[in-house]
Amino acid sequence: MPSDHQLAVEPRAGSGKGHARKLRAAGRIPAVCYSPGSAATAIQLDPKALDRLLHKSSAGMNTLIDLSGGGLDGKVVLVKELQRDPVMGVLLHADLFAVDVDKPIEVKVPVRIVGTPLGVTFGGGILDFPLREIEVLCLPRAIPEELQIEVGQLQVGDSIHVRDIALPAGVELMSDPELSVVSVVLPAKEEEGAPVEAVAVEGEEGAVPAEGAAPAADEGEESEKE
């Protein structure tokens, strides 16, 4: 069944940095669609259309996209990697991965923390949030948009581990269950070394951005993917 997230693509015959620059000048970008058991397909697409699609979807990079055109009609894909200009932030290249909606796939799902720990409010602690994505296995149409964890009752010294996160039905944990997701710790003293890297708790909720685009390569050093 087609989704509300549809993207038109076109075949791409050329390759290399010169061809990519011409495409971008015409308002297109080079892209590649990988399909299990078959060769990658070189395509081109409208970067603004892809950006709009990802930003309007609450699933972000885990948005299932129905392709049309470019010999890929009916393909359902996930965005596996985005290359962006490091200065302007515009899209330069996209890697799409075709999925079988009837077969489980492994994906990373963002973690959202909810609440302000007691150990922060009253104990002088800070919230250390080292693990912001959890790897899970599930059917493509069952991918959770996010995994929420309530941190309001955490005291200084308390932690929440991967094993403590409740997963929806049909979703299997793939990350190491012993990994710490969040902890409430006391700030490190300067003479004891560098301060603990931690996140500030803003209001009642700390959010992790849904989109996780990969760092862009410098256009002058970009190697065209096929």
XYZ file of C-alpha atoms in Angstrom, residues 105-186:
82
model
C 15.297 -4.947 9.143
C 17.765 -3.535 11.647
C 17.522 0.224 12.213
C 18.566 2.854 14.734
C 15.765 4.576 16.632
C 16.299 7.895 18.476
C 15.861 8.051 22.248
C 13.864 10.885 23.835
C 14.237 11.677 27.526
C 11.191 12.947 29.394
C 11.226 14.775 32.716
C 13.824 16.423 34.951
C 15.711 14.072 37.334
C 15.337 14.667 41.062
C 19.095 14.358 41.288
C 19.443 17.361 38.977
C 16.760 19.472 40.634
C 17.711 18.798 44.257
C 21.007 16.893 44.272
C 23.293 19.147 42.267
C 23.776 16.484 39.609
C 23.862 16.710 35.825
C 22.316 14.400 33.263
C 24.806 12.391 31.223
C 23.164 11.171 27.991
C 25.770 9.139 26.047
C 23.488 6.842 24.025
C 20.991 8.687 21.848
C 20.023 5.894 19.461
C 19.056 2.268 20.052
C 19.428 -0.467 17.427
C 16.332 -2.613 16.959
C 15.024 -5.289 14.582
C 11.471 -5.074 13.265
C 9.310 -4.959 10.168
C 9.762 -1.717 8.205
C 6.224 -0.509 8.884
C 6.649 -1.188 12.623
C 9.728 1.026 13.120
C 9.128 3.192 16.227
C 9.444 6.931 15.658
C 11.298 7.212 18.977
C 11.830 5.423 22.278
C 10.884 7.504 25.305
C 12.416 7.063 28.741
C 11.179 8.784 31.897
C 14.058 10.187 33.954
C 12.142 12.195 36.563
C 12.839 9.802 39.468
C 16.581 9.429 38.885
C 18.823 10.396 41.803
C 22.556 11.095 41.694
C 24.250 7.793 40.867
C 21.209 6.291 39.132
C 21.321 5.066 35.528
C 18.965 3.703 32.912
C 20.392 0.982 30.686
C 19.336 -0.301 27.292
C 17.770 -3.349 28.964
C 15.405 -1.058 30.916
C 13.752 0.460 27.818
C 10.271 -0.856 27.055
C 9.941 -1.846 23.395
C 6.714 -1.993 21.366
C 5.321 -5.365 20.363
C 7.175 -6.879 17.423
C 10.357 -4.857 18.060
C 13.478 -6.770 19.079
C 16.464 -5.195 20.820
C 19.802 -5.401 18.977
C 21.971 -2.977 21.000
C 24.022 -4.252 23.938
C 21.512 -4.403 26.827
C 24.219 -3.449 29.347
C 24.973 -0.082 27.742
C 24.078 2.982 29.802
C 21.609 5.341 28.122
C 21.371 8.087 30.756
C 22.901 8.658 34.194
C 22.749 11.364 36.830
C 26.273 12.227 37.932
C 27.980 14.888 40.004
